[in-house]
XYZ file of C-alpha atoms in Angstrom:
654
model
C 0.000 0.000 0.000
C 2.793 2.427 0.932
C 4.690 1.645 -2.280
C 1.514 2.151 -4.286
C 0.887 5.581 -2.763
C 4.476 6.678 -3.353
C 4.276 5.359 -6.903
C 1.131 7.379 -7.575
C 2.838 10.559 -6.435
C 5.912 9.856 -8.541
C 3.648 9.214 -11.516
C 1.870 12.504 -10.800
C 5.185 14.324 -10.854
C 6.160 12.733 -14.178
C 2.805 13.670 -15.716
C 3.102 17.206 -14.324
C 6.601 17.592 -15.779
C 5.452 16.180 -19.111
C 2.596 18.679 -19.144
C 5.044 21.455 -18.373
C 7.263 20.388 -21.275
C 4.306 20.140 -23.627
C 3.064 23.594 -22.654
C 6.484 25.065 -23.343
C 6.518 23.475 -26.802
C 3.199 25.011 -27.865
C 4.315 28.192 -29.631
C 2.530 29.889 -32.534
C 4.203 29.454 -35.924
C 5.031 32.624 -37.782
C 2.791 33.215 -40.759
C 0.385 30.472 -39.758
C -3.267 31.439 -39.470
C -4.202 28.053 -38.082
C -3.206 29.142 -34.603
C -5.282 32.324 -34.579
C -8.059 30.679 -32.549
C -5.697 29.384 -29.877
C -5.685 31.406 -26.659
C -2.470 31.484 -24.646
C -2.195 32.498 -21.021
C 0.760 32.931 -18.743
C 0.481 31.754 -15.167
C 1.933 33.646 -12.221
C 2.620 32.657 -8.636
C -0.559 34.423 -7.456
C -2.530 31.788 -9.393
C -1.436 29.107 -6.893
C -3.056 29.463 -3.493
C -3.989 27.384 -0.478
C -5.935 27.936 2.712
C -6.815 26.120 5.893
C -10.237 26.047 7.517
C -11.158 29.468 8.854
C -8.160 31.312 7.368
C -7.700 33.509 4.318
C -5.957 32.154 1.185
C -2.167 32.373 0.945
C 0.098 32.210 -2.079
C 2.386 29.158 -2.240
C 5.796 30.264 -0.997
C 8.823 29.348 -3.113
C 11.191 32.024 -1.805
C 14.568 31.468 -0.189
C 13.700 33.229 3.057
C 15.254 32.681 6.468
C 11.801 31.780 7.820
C 11.768 28.834 5.417
C 15.118 27.705 6.795
C 13.675 27.742 10.313
C 10.823 25.521 9.087
C 13.116 22.977 7.407
C 12.352 20.056 9.708
C 10.001 17.123 10.007
C 7.292 19.086 11.855
C 7.497 22.034 9.378
C 7.544 24.542 12.221
C 10.036 27.015 13.614
C 12.049 25.072 16.195
C 12.553 28.085 18.487
C 11.176 27.076 21.882
C 11.335 23.380 20.991
C 13.872 20.637 21.625
C 14.079 17.511 19.482
C 14.739 13.969 20.643
C 17.739 12.165 19.063
C 15.748 10.601 16.232
C 13.618 12.257 13.570
C 9.935 11.558 14.181
C 10.476 11.205 17.904
C 9.332 13.332 20.820
C 9.529 17.135 20.673
C 9.970 18.887 24.031
C 8.303 22.274 24.579
C 10.591 24.891 26.129
C 7.726 27.369 26.445
C 4.046 27.107 27.329
C 1.562 27.255 24.472
C -2.223 27.108 24.435
C -3.436 23.571 23.792
C -6.446 22.851 21.533
C -9.853 23.448 23.074
C -11.374 20.247 21.708
C -10.749 17.117 23.854
C -8.454 14.498 22.354
C -6.580 11.298 23.154
C -3.496 12.493 21.249
C -0.447 11.909 23.501
C 1.941 14.792 24.125
C 4.804 12.676 22.794
C 3.219 12.473 19.338
C 1.414 15.807 18.971
C 3.992 17.381 16.633
C 3.824 14.413 14.239
C 0.035 14.738 13.864
C -2.022 16.836 11.431
C -4.802 18.683 13.255
C -8.021 19.399 11.368
C -7.195 23.110 11.089
C -3.845 22.258 9.447
C -5.325 20.504 6.416
C -4.723 22.551 3.266
C -7.205 23.247 0.471
C -5.857 24.449 -2.869
C -6.866 26.564 -5.838
C -4.318 26.234 -8.664
C -4.434 27.356 -12.276
C -2.529 24.288 -13.514
C -1.475 20.996 -11.876
C 0.827 21.607 -8.924
C 3.232 19.130 -7.325
C 5.455 19.522 -4.286
C 8.211 17.128 -3.179
C 10.180 17.320 0.048
C 12.916 14.802 0.769
C 15.363 14.483 3.689
C 17.645 11.742 4.931
C 16.839 10.102 8.257
C 19.138 9.370 11.199
C 21.600 6.528 10.461
C 19.202 4.742 8.091
C 15.939 5.835 6.523
C 14.405 8.884 4.900
C 11.561 11.366 5.017
C 9.293 12.072 2.040
C 6.461 14.560 1.765
C 4.551 14.857 -1.500
C 1.549 16.900 -2.608
C -0.330 16.822 -5.900
C -3.121 19.336 -6.538
C -5.252 19.836 -9.638
C -8.130 22.110 -10.582
C -10.407 20.348 -13.055
C -11.880 23.798 -13.665
C -12.197 27.064 -11.758
C -14.843 25.504 -9.553
C -13.415 22.134 -8.491
C -10.055 21.147 -6.983
C -8.728 17.917 -5.531
C -5.460 17.354 -3.665
C -3.510 14.299 -2.511
C -0.877 14.587 0.186
C 1.401 11.863 1.527
C 4.021 12.084 4.258
C 6.186 9.094 5.126
C 9.107 8.609 7.472
C 11.396 5.740 8.411
C 14.377 6.625 10.584
C 16.473 4.054 12.453
C 18.157 6.382 14.929
C 21.614 6.084 16.493
C 20.691 4.654 19.873
C 19.333 1.202 20.534
C 15.648 0.704 19.850
C 14.535 4.209 18.807
C 13.216 3.571 15.300
C 10.451 5.921 14.108
C 7.966 5.065 11.365
C 5.182 7.480 10.397
C 2.709 7.397 7.509
C 0.095 10.047 6.738
C -2.294 10.250 3.803
C -4.602 13.233 3.231
C -7.180 13.835 0.527
C -8.811 17.259 0.345
C -11.156 18.803 -2.181
C -13.247 21.924 -2.668
C -16.059 22.908 -5.005
C -18.054 26.068 -5.666
C -20.768 27.013 -8.125
C -20.057 29.659 -10.765
C -21.918 32.247 -8.714
C -20.074 31.026 -5.558
C -23.443 30.788 -3.851
C -22.832 27.177 -2.851
C -19.450 25.939 -1.592
C -18.342 22.503 -0.480
C -14.968 21.521 0.977
C -13.998 18.263 2.627
C -11.012 16.126 3.605
C -10.037 12.662 4.756
C -6.896 12.087 6.830
C -5.339 8.742 7.814
C -2.381 8.923 10.189
C -0.230 6.195 11.710
C 2.607 7.111 14.084
C 4.898 4.348 15.366
C 7.897 4.620 17.669
C 10.182 2.187 19.420
C 10.390 3.281 23.060
C 13.779 2.730 24.704
C 12.922 4.747 27.818
C 16.198 6.658 27.644
C 19.690 5.491 28.569
C 20.154 3.570 31.819
C 23.132 5.527 33.116
C 23.727 9.086 31.915
C 27.423 8.772 32.744
C 27.733 6.077 30.076
C 26.992 8.954 27.733
C 28.882 11.741 29.518
C 32.126 10.033 30.568
C 32.738 7.022 28.302
C 33.855 9.167 25.420
C 35.615 6.576 23.240
C 32.881 4.003 23.675
C 30.222 6.573 22.827
C 31.966 7.922 19.730
C 33.038 4.501 18.427
C 29.545 3.020 18.588
C 26.823 4.841 20.455
C 24.730 1.657 20.407
C 27.042 0.261 23.070
C 25.198 2.435 25.578
C 22.515 0.467 27.433
C 18.930 1.719 27.315
C 16.014 1.030 29.656
C 14.008 -1.004 27.147
C 14.682 -2.825 23.879
C 11.213 -4.314 23.400
C 8.652 -1.523 24.024
C 6.691 0.032 21.141
C 3.958 2.658 20.898
C 1.513 3.358 18.087
C -1.050 6.099 17.549
C -3.520 5.687 14.701
C -6.137 8.247 13.620
C -8.780 8.351 10.880
C -10.723 11.570 10.369
C -13.289 12.811 7.873
C -14.519 16.393 7.735
C -17.248 17.835 5.517
C -18.014 21.570 5.225
C -20.708 23.304 3.189
C -22.055 26.840 2.831
C -25.020 28.312 0.969
C -25.658 31.988 0.295
C -29.126 33.476 0.606
C -30.315 36.643 -1.158
C -28.206 38.717 -3.485
C -26.795 42.180 -2.957
C -24.749 44.531 -5.118
C -21.397 45.758 -3.887
C -21.366 49.363 -5.096
C -17.575 49.626 -4.866
C -16.721 47.042 -7.526
C -20.174 46.214 -8.987
C -19.969 42.579 -7.861
C -22.691 40.631 -6.103
C -22.476 38.934 -2.721
C -24.797 36.998 -0.412
C -25.596 38.929 2.791
C -26.792 35.745 4.544
C -24.800 32.513 4.512
C -25.742 29.152 6.037
C -22.883 26.832 7.012
C -22.565 23.291 8.276
C -19.473 21.434 9.446
C -19.516 17.703 10.169
C -16.530 15.705 11.396
C -15.869 12.230 12.704
C -12.558 10.946 14.025
C -11.448 7.670 15.534
C -8.142 7.452 17.383
C -6.351 4.366 18.705
C -3.397 4.185 21.053
C -1.367 0.999 21.526
C 1.620 0.284 23.743
C 3.246 -3.134 23.911
C 6.325 -4.607 25.510
C 7.237 -8.266 25.033
C 9.665 -8.124 27.992
C 8.266 -5.454 30.322
C 10.377 -4.048 33.110
C 8.119 -3.387 36.094
C 11.004 -1.841 38.004
C 11.157 0.991 35.470
C 7.747 2.239 36.631
C 7.775 0.707 40.114
C 4.471 -1.089 39.530
C 3.456 -4.785 39.358
C 2.360 -6.521 36.179
C -1.189 -7.901 36.016
C -1.022 -11.682 35.826
C -2.583 -13.334 32.777
C -2.781 -10.275 30.520
C -1.122 -9.697 27.174
C 1.611 -7.140 27.512
C -0.290 -4.558 25.492
C -2.228 -1.376 26.270
C -5.253 -0.815 24.054
C -7.655 2.107 24.088
C -9.681 4.010 21.497
C -11.477 7.315 21.151
C -14.259 8.577 18.878
C -15.305 12.174 18.302
C -18.518 12.958 16.406
C -19.147 16.669 15.897
C -21.586 18.854 13.964
C -21.774 22.655 13.831
C -24.495 24.655 12.054
C -24.259 28.440 11.747
C -25.832 31.399 9.990
C -23.606 34.247 8.858
C -24.711 37.830 8.356
C -22.660 40.106 6.110
C -23.802 43.661 6.808
C -21.171 45.178 4.545
C -18.106 43.789 2.823
C -16.214 44.631 6.037
C -18.391 43.247 8.832
C -19.444 39.612 9.179
C -21.074 37.898 12.154
C -21.790 34.172 12.525
C -23.855 32.371 15.152
C -25.065 28.820 15.518
C -25.209 25.587 17.473
C -22.734 22.758 18.030
C -23.197 19.124 19.018
C -20.335 16.898 20.103
C -20.299 13.251 21.223
C -17.123 11.787 22.752
C -16.287 8.235 23.751
C -13.020 6.814 25.108
C -13.061 3.055 25.549
C -11.287 -0.297 25.649
C -12.371 -3.771 24.566
C -13.651 -4.795 27.997
C -13.655 -3.642 31.629
C -10.702 -4.532 33.845
C -11.393 -6.245 37.169
C -8.263 -7.854 38.614
C -6.884 -8.352 42.084
C -3.942 -10.119 43.681
C -2.676 -10.620 47.231
C 0.495 -12.100 48.642
C 0.846 -14.984 51.105
C 0.016 -12.676 54.013
C -3.114 -11.370 52.291
C -1.493 -8.021 51.584
C -2.923 -6.432 48.447
C -0.480 -6.394 45.545
C -3.008 -4.781 43.222
C -6.754 -4.276 43.010
C -7.808 -2.985 39.598
C -11.383 -1.958 38.792
C -11.549 -0.043 35.527
C -14.635 0.571 33.336
C -14.880 -0.303 29.682
C -15.704 3.223 28.534
C -16.344 6.845 29.425
C -18.811 8.933 27.413
C -19.322 12.664 27.132
C -21.977 14.601 25.209
C -21.754 18.340 24.662
C -24.228 20.804 23.173
C -24.177 24.570 22.955
C -23.730 27.727 20.931
C -20.898 29.151 18.830
C -20.234 32.591 17.406
C -17.728 34.472 15.290
C -17.112 38.089 14.283
C -14.874 39.502 11.514
C -14.581 43.290 11.542
C -12.241 44.330 8.739
C -12.771 48.072 8.690
C -9.624 48.943 6.742
C -5.916 48.167 6.652
C -5.479 50.070 9.923
C -8.209 48.462 12.032
C -9.266 44.801 12.185
C -11.038 42.743 14.839
C -11.506 38.966 14.914
C -13.281 36.989 17.607
C -14.638 33.505 18.359
C -16.831 32.201 21.150
C -17.947 28.680 22.030
C -20.099 27.697 25.010
C -21.075 24.052 25.552
C -22.991 22.188 28.244
C -21.640 18.715 29.028
C -22.720 15.614 30.917
C -19.894 15.489 33.450
C -18.301 18.947 33.362
C -21.331 21.260 33.566
C -20.064 23.796 31.042
C -16.965 24.376 28.938
C -16.208 27.490 26.925
C -13.660 29.184 24.706
C -13.430 32.905 23.962
C -10.641 34.378 21.855
C -10.299 37.781 20.228
C -7.575 39.700 18.370
C -7.460 43.418 17.549
C -5.020 44.639 14.862
C -4.183 48.350 14.737
C -1.820 50.167 12.362
C -1.731 53.763 13.686
C 1.285 54.686 11.541
C 2.452 53.035 8.355
C 5.067 50.414 9.216
C 3.931 50.026 12.832
C 1.373 47.316 13.655
C 0.005 46.431 17.080
C -1.908 43.202 17.677
C -3.502 42.543 21.050
C -5.926 39.942 22.260
C -7.125 37.495 24.853
C -7.948 33.809 25.221
C -10.275 32.601 27.975
C -10.977 28.886 28.269
C -12.576 26.351 30.541
C -11.877 22.977 28.957
C -11.882 19.238 29.534
C -8.412 17.908 30.472
C -6.511 15.560 28.181
C -8.332 12.249 27.846
C -5.026 10.480 28.522
C -5.224 11.893 32.036
C -8.845 10.799 32.424
C -8.781 7.191 31.229
C -6.290 4.391 30.628
C -6.079 0.594 30.644
C -2.762 -1.178 31.012
C -1.045 -4.455 31.847
C 0.842 -2.407 34.452
C -1.458 -2.373 37.483
C -0.911 1.242 38.550
C -1.566 2.632 35.066
C -5.263 1.738 35.159
C -7.469 4.682 36.041
C -10.744 6.480 35.308
C -10.260 9.926 36.807
C -12.850 12.621 37.443
C -11.316 16.074 37.263
C -12.699 19.594 37.146
C -12.270 21.656 33.994
C -8.916 23.332 33.401
C -9.139 27.127 33.169
C -6.858 29.320 31.066
C -6.707 33.118 30.929
C -4.226 34.548 28.445
C -3.516 38.175 27.474
C -1.084 38.846 24.641
C 0.262 41.670 22.503
C 2.588 41.932 19.524
C 4.268 45.055 18.136
C 5.704 44.878 14.631
C 8.128 47.616 13.552
C 8.689 47.119 9.827
C 11.080 50.042 9.381
C 13.614 48.554 11.790
C 12.751 44.879 11.084
C 11.884 44.277 14.728
C 9.075 42.406 16.447
C 8.301 42.469 20.173
C 5.631 40.288 21.760
C 4.471 39.468 25.269
C 2.032 37.012 26.868
C 0.601 36.706 30.358
C -1.036 33.477 31.567
C -3.081 32.384 34.539
C -3.730 28.618 34.629
C -6.235 27.179 37.116
C -6.866 23.528 37.996
C -4.037 22.249 35.829
C -3.908 18.454 35.521
C -0.381 17.044 35.652
C 1.484 13.755 36.035
C 3.249 13.819 39.382
C 6.622 12.280 40.206
C 4.845 9.166 41.546
C 3.325 8.744 38.031
C -0.210 9.460 39.241
C -2.356 12.108 37.551
C -3.371 14.912 39.903
C -5.146 18.252 39.653
C -3.571 21.347 41.138
C -5.961 23.059 43.545
C -4.288 26.372 42.813
C -3.192 28.501 39.887
C 0.013 28.833 37.863
C 1.204 32.300 36.857
C 3.454 32.598 33.831
C 4.654 35.315 31.466
C 6.998 35.567 28.495
C 8.528 38.443 26.524
C 10.058 37.811 23.117
C 11.945 40.030 20.708
C 13.296 39.488 17.201
C 15.454 41.763 15.075
C 16.778 41.380 11.527
C 19.872 43.427 10.626
C 21.199 43.663 7.076
C 24.704 44.735 6.045
C 24.604 44.413 2.278
C 24.257 40.681 1.679
C 25.174 39.825 5.275
C 22.219 39.194 7.599
C 21.967 38.781 11.359
C 18.690 37.585 12.871
C 18.561 37.761 16.675
C 15.781 36.194 18.729
C 15.589 36.294 22.523
C 12.888 35.335 25.001
C 12.614 35.777 28.735
C 9.945 33.815 30.551
C 9.126 33.001 34.133
C 6.729 30.789 36.029
C 6.149 32.950 39.089
C 3.874 30.547 40.954
C 4.012 26.728 41.198
C 7.094 26.498 39.008
C 7.653 22.898 40.123
C 4.457 21.866 38.305
C 5.398 23.581 35.034
C 9.202 23.963 34.898
C 10.609 26.004 31.999
C 13.965 27.648 31.208
C 14.195 31.383 31.947
C 16.056 32.429 28.788
C 15.931 31.214 25.179
C 18.312 32.735 22.628
C 18.918 32.218 18.917
C 21.410 33.968 16.622
C 21.519 33.364 12.871
C 24.328 34.895 10.806
C 24.172 34.270 7.066
C 25.025 35.530 3.579
C 22.395 35.592 0.867
C 22.762 36.622 -2.743
C 22.256 35.736 -6.398
C 24.578 33.649 -8.569
C 25.008 32.645 -12.221
C 23.561 35.814 -13.736
C 20.713 35.836 -11.225
C 19.610 32.330 -12.237
C 20.227 30.954 -8.745
C 20.227 32.077 -5.126
C 22.494 31.009 -2.292
C 21.959 31.284 1.444
C 24.750 30.123 3.758
C 25.477 30.716 7.414
C 25.571 29.530 10.998
C 22.778 29.196 13.530
C 23.324 29.165 17.312
C 20.727 28.432 19.999
C 20.925 28.361 23.780
C 18.598 28.035 26.754
C 19.296 28.204 30.468
C 19.156 25.191 32.763
C 15.873 24.015 34.239
C 14.389 20.908 35.863
C 12.934 19.360 32.728
C 9.998 16.977 32.822
C 10.578 13.233 32.626
C 9.187 11.326 29.638
C 6.996 8.285 30.402
C 6.892 6.013 27.306
C 3.953 3.862 28.415
C 1.674 6.937 28.278
C 3.722 9.037 25.830
C 3.345 11.848 28.367
C 5.626 13.901 30.633
C 5.861 13.716 34.426
C 7.546 15.765 37.136
C 10.971 14.450 38.105
C 11.600 12.664 41.380
C 12.589 15.541 43.728
C 15.308 13.347 45.273
C 16.979 12.737 41.903
C 16.811 15.872 39.757
C 18.620 16.095 36.430
C 18.929 19.609 35.023
C 18.386 20.150 31.305
C 19.965 22.937 29.244
C 22.875 25.308 29.674
C 24.606 24.177 26.468
C 24.903 25.844 23.031
C 23.784 24.190 19.801
C 25.615 25.230 16.626
C 24.363 24.434 13.124
C 25.834 25.375 9.752
C 23.688 25.495 6.642
C 23.741 26.042 2.894
C 20.473 26.584 1.030
C 20.553 26.768 -2.757
C 17.617 27.708 -5.013
C 17.357 27.216 -8.764
C 14.000 28.294 -10.190
C 11.453 26.413 -8.053
C 13.844 23.820 -6.660
C 15.566 24.281 -3.300
C 18.489 22.193 -2.053
C 19.628 22.412 1.529
C 22.621 21.039 3.362
C 22.942 21.266 7.135
C 25.449 20.243 9.710
C 23.313 19.985 12.838
C 24.882 20.347 16.283
C 28.434 20.524 14.918
C 29.872 21.332 18.355
C 28.829 17.846 19.556
C 31.814 16.434 17.649
C 34.373 18.210 19.826
C 32.584 18.135 23.200
C 34.659 15.928 25.514
C 32.108 15.410 28.284
C 28.727 16.014 26.671
C 25.912 17.022 28.964
C 23.414 17.949 26.285
C 20.082 16.303 27.081
C 16.575 16.806 25.723
C 14.944 15.259 28.797
C 16.166 13.299 31.826
C 18.160 10.274 30.570
C 17.524 11.245 26.942
C 20.450 12.912 25.092
C 19.808 15.691 22.626
C 20.543 14.998 18.966
C 24.226 14.365 18.151
C 25.937 15.751 15.050
C 23.888 15.042 11.940
C 24.713 15.729 8.313
C 21.395 16.657 6.738
C 20.582 16.662 3.028
C 17.253 17.903 1.758
C 15.320 18.865 -1.330
C 12.119 20.831 -1.867
C 10.746 20.987 -5.395
C 7.674 22.963 -6.442
C 6.438 21.980 -9.903
C 3.995 24.315 -11.639
C 2.840 22.528 -14.788
């Protein structure tokens, strides 16, 4: 199946290239009247756009910009504030707090960056067939491939296939990663654009071998020759554990315009009333197995007579119906109702008990088969786009639930441009949401990892502001958080809810200096958890400096970008990764391992010819000459060693 999918994408690329060649060959012959009826058109980059649900269309980016360099990784995101595990496709550690999705999910923290959320699915509108290839080498053995093929049958109908596959062996024992994602998206509109339909199907499978980190960190720090000769000589906590997260999701959106009104500014017509409906269904499965489990690793007994596998599933059925009112071309308000049905479950209930010879209880497990939750309520949205100097966007969602009384989400952003080149964005997020379903329910062959918890809703209040100074290429942003009733995994590996609040703030600045073709991009962030820092430990400072040269070569037929990137963050008591749950826990206070306090140096060369970009990176080059390495991503888990990275991104416009 995987080979078939890859083959289809390769075939699509060949067809696209053949079409491109054939288009180039169609030129009118001088003196020939037979070609008079043929109409030629020239495409431009603005003819190739994409959008995600709820966002405005964007033009496909083929530039050689430093922001694209920052996004050159498996998760396609800027890695500032993130720390990668040794292998590609592994865990990504957050070095700063970020708002989590409002909708409940069973997605483990350890796999969230490898997963496509519904609002990340792209819809396309392209004037001719469009193909995108991204290729990178894996760690030790393996590779990463991302491929997209999009085609407009006509101006009204588009379909898109996207495939992302990864196999990476990794350098340490038992850390292989294997991910496969397939996405189909499509959109249709009538000629009058009165009726619109857009939908997608996403199938995702994320597999990881779980070695639980190295047994003794000094095997890594002190045994220099052994480590550099063959890093697989270092013992790990497990060589048999595996985790798998599988998700299937379908989403269907439709809108229908009512009435017809003339826009006096450009003499076009629009529909002042619009009815919308959004239906989605997703099923998630999480599996963890270990053929030779080590109970001492988690300090918990094994349940006698069970297969050494965790199995649980989750379904999410959701439907939202709204009516939108467009008073002018600048003000739009939507309101409607939302229904959501959630179910987290296993194959059967767990009822197990065991005592020793003295009738002391070894374990007593009583765990239900399933937990259900139904939610119903109202939703609303406002878009106030007065002009380029004043914009307001807001969303509200209020739902009544079976077990949590009410949950809600309110977010709003105000954009102001008082002077040309100076933009201020300010807003707020207020949430009361259901905690992660991984904290609420689990079944396991480890006795102490069976639970069905009842928690209160988690509450989040967030104020933020961002000032953009275009004339000096500087951006300053700040966020203030108050987190109530946070659910966390304590050092004893039991989920608990904090009967208090966490206060946290962060201030971030970025500046881009140019000296001819020499560029220096500086990014710095100061953050502090001022209350209950032990529950949410984070480094105080994060710093990144990027020095590079960028210019044109070969009579402006190519572009080159080459430089060095340095990152650093201060030491902090990082959270401990728990493979059986794919979640993070507080460290044992009697055995704290600090994370951070080391620089990471990368060198890079990015080369662009037409719509093809090649990139070469030497990641963490200073690891090669560090005698006693103490660079860790999490307790007992080293950060990525030196890696020579080759990559290619090719945009084909047929």
